[in-house]
């Protein structure tokens, strides 16, 4: 297991963008947590330090907790390819899809348990009784019981889900639920994601968030955006001077690496409108569908001189996503089949991941420069890329799936596609936005306001703070940690995120 080094950050910077009442509510929650958790640690456990929404949120949220004098830490599980193959299959199942169609049976459970056991030994050497452990997503879920027995307060945080149950969803939860039966608090991103098997009074809904000041989301002026995009090779032009951004710890950073781009000929010009999707290379993000929809837009003569950029992480960098390389290969193979005139307008970009904040600054510049940001996912727990686009005030076209429906109201904060596989509707939405930039600006401005009021990190921090405080108070009432079972939580019968009187 590796511990991720997390800097310290101060919440006061939010005073620039938030109302003071919210800030003081946050400070109240953290003050009381600091007193309660003196000498104790709040651990986060997941499976990757880079790539994907969970890593993104942990990098941004933990520093603020540390900034309040609370010892919050982050450890990453170590696992082999076989384990990640199984957990990726599980991930697809919980999203309602069959993934590669492999089984989730006894043999898979044995591999899952073996890897879990090895990691649990290491984690137990660090965690002390009465520490809090936030276990993120299915991969480390098998550790919960041992942590509870060791006297830790365990919260399982699920970042994925599917609205309706189907055979795959049931298969996924049948595999996972046994590991969660003793966990006193379960957190989901949407009410609809709570599976029947776990809907027994210990669940809380907390909406994911973004950090307004991270390298991914901080303001960048046009000259810096230009210099970054030219330097990395995503836009054609003379190399500019200023490719700087501010790192999480306040020190200056600079974009030095370049992007690995598959394209025909030259990069688009600065004035070329870019339609951009940033995502892991995952079939559920539907990169082929984005390309086909863009093809349709061009065929119908509605694309003007727009180009498409499909951007994702360098495929060797995301430890818990073994599918990345094959999906990227498929995207490139599909691109090779496109007619020549279309192919020269489609750019497939693998972003460098060696320095995660440099990667974030490139994503930031690309999102800010995009004429339209798309997220044409077939399934989505909660699209962080959508919130990132909202915060940047960009026009968005996204699928009306999963959490995206909580983020965007169609026609108010962006355009939603009722059927994500409908490439004509996708092309029509893009065409309409390209033809009417003023409309896009209005949608973008509305989206930004909504992100400010609902989706910034401070909201999530307050809710998690209350949850942990309430859980600890119930724990005190129980006396012994192992008795803080879900039956106790059920008897208590109140939702954990509500303030205690
Ligand atoms: N991301 C990134 N670099 C990349 C591709 C993606 O930083 O090359 C980030 C993206 O900006 C977002 C996160 O990864 O913050 C993806 O989160 P989301 O919830 O959209 O999808 P997930 O990957 O969790 O399914």
PDB file of N, CA and C in Angstrom, residues 25 69 117 178 201 218 221 223 232 250 266 274 280 296 333 349 398 421 442 471 494:
ATOM      1  N   UNK A  25     -20.372  28.174   8.199  1.00  0.00           N
ATOM      2  CA  UNK A  25     -20.936  26.859   8.519  1.00  0.00           C
ATOM      3  C   UNK A  25     -19.831  25.794   8.426  1.00  0.00           C
ATOM      4  N   UNK A  69      -6.422  21.404  10.400  1.00  0.00           N
ATOM      5  CA  UNK A  69      -5.745  20.771  11.540  1.00  0.00           C
ATOM      6  C   UNK A  69      -6.248  19.368  11.838  1.00  0.00           C
ATOM      7  N   UNK A 117      -6.847  -9.395   1.460  1.00  0.00           N
ATOM      8  CA  UNK A 117      -6.210  -9.817   2.712  1.00  0.00           C
ATOM      9  C   UNK A 117      -4.800  -9.230   2.818  1.00  0.00           C
ATOM     10  N   UNK A 178     -22.050  -8.713   0.561  1.00  0.00           N
ATOM     11  CA  UNK A 178     -21.589  -9.417   1.762  1.00  0.00           C
ATOM     12  C   UNK A 178     -20.446  -8.683   2.489  1.00  0.00           C
ATOM     13  N   UNK A 201     -31.438   1.865   6.175  1.00  0.00           N
ATOM     14  CA  UNK A 201     -31.344   2.917   7.180  1.00  0.00           C
ATOM     15  C   UNK A 201     -29.953   3.454   7.441  1.00  0.00           C
ATOM     16  N   UNK A 218      -8.824  26.224 -11.857  1.00  0.00           N
ATOM     17  CA  UNK A 218      -8.491  27.626 -11.564  1.00  0.00           C
ATOM     18  C   UNK A 218      -8.620  28.468 -12.838  1.00  0.00           C
ATOM     19  N   UNK A 221      -5.903  32.874 -17.956  1.00  0.00           N
ATOM     20  CA  UNK A 221      -6.244  33.897 -18.950  1.00  0.00           C
ATOM     21  C   UNK A 221      -6.025  33.344 -20.368  1.00  0.00           C
ATOM     22  N   UNK A 223      -4.171  34.224 -22.799  1.00  0.00           N
ATOM     23  CA  UNK A 223      -2.787  34.080 -23.279  1.00  0.00           C
ATOM     24  C   UNK A 223      -2.186  32.777 -22.738  1.00  0.00           C
ATOM     25  N   UNK A 232       1.651  22.091 -25.983  1.00  0.00           N
ATOM     26  CA  UNK A 232       1.405  20.634 -25.909  1.00  0.00           C
ATOM     27  C   UNK A 232       1.079  20.045 -27.275  1.00  0.00           C
ATOM     28  N   UNK A 250       0.319  25.859  -3.565  1.00  0.00           N
ATOM     29  CA  UNK A 250       0.578  27.295  -3.717  1.00  0.00           C
ATOM     30  C   UNK A 250       1.820  27.615  -4.527  1.00  0.00           C
ATOM     31  N   UNK A 266      -1.882  18.810 -39.568  1.00  0.00           N
ATOM     32  CA  UNK A 266      -1.520  19.806 -38.554  1.00  0.00           C
ATOM     33  C   UNK A 266      -2.566  19.919 -37.461  1.00  0.00           C
ATOM     34  N   UNK A 274     -13.470  24.068 -31.252  1.00  0.00           N
ATOM     35  CA  UNK A 274     -13.188  22.684 -30.859  1.00  0.00           C
ATOM     36  C   UNK A 274     -14.361  22.094 -30.084  1.00  0.00           C
ATOM     37  N   UNK A 280     -11.638   9.096 -19.351  1.00  0.00           N
ATOM     38  CA  UNK A 280     -10.831   7.882 -19.425  1.00  0.00           C
ATOM     39  C   UNK A 280     -11.252   7.127 -20.686  1.00  0.00           C
ATOM     40  N   UNK A 296     -21.531  12.600 -38.467  1.00  0.00           N
ATOM     41  CA  UNK A 296     -22.865  12.917 -38.950  1.00  0.00           C
ATOM     42  C   UNK A 296     -23.043  14.441 -39.095  1.00  0.00           C
ATOM     43  N   UNK A 333      -8.316   2.663 -34.285  1.00  0.00           N
ATOM     44  CA  UNK A 333      -8.669   1.834 -35.448  1.00  0.00           C
ATOM     45  C   UNK A 333      -9.902   2.422 -36.141  1.00  0.00           C
ATOM     46  N   UNK A 349      -6.169  12.526 -28.380  1.00  0.00           N
ATOM     47  CA  UNK A 349      -5.088  13.062 -27.548  1.00  0.00           C
ATOM     48  C   UNK A 349      -4.906  12.253 -26.267  1.00  0.00           C
ATOM     49  N   UNK A 398     -24.594  16.719 -23.179  1.00  0.00           N
ATOM     50  CA  UNK A 398     -24.303  15.513 -22.393  1.00  0.00           C
ATOM     51  C   UNK A 398     -25.491  14.570 -22.420  1.00  0.00           C
ATOM     52  N   UNK A 421     -27.570   7.102 -27.488  1.00  0.00           N
ATOM     53  CA  UNK A 421     -27.091   6.449 -28.710  1.00  0.00           C
ATOM     54  C   UNK A 421     -27.684   7.104 -29.977  1.00  0.00           C
ATOM     55  N   UNK A 442     -25.239  31.762 -22.865  1.00  0.00           N
ATOM     56  CA  UNK A 442     -26.275  31.839 -21.824  1.00  0.00           C
ATOM     57  C   UNK A 442     -26.326  30.528 -21.034  1.00  0.00           C
ATOM     58  N   UNK A 471     -21.606   9.935  13.207  1.00  0.00           N
ATOM     59  CA  UNK A 471     -21.247   8.526  13.347  1.00  0.00           C
ATOM     60  C   UNK A 471     -20.432   8.320  14.622  1.00  0.00           C
ATOM     61  N   UNK A 494     -32.283   7.746  12.208  1.00  0.00           N
ATOM     62  CA  UNK A 494     -32.231   9.087  11.615  1.00  0.00           C
ATOM     63  C   UNK A 494     -31.083   9.131  10.627  1.00  0.00           C
TER      64      UNK A 494
END
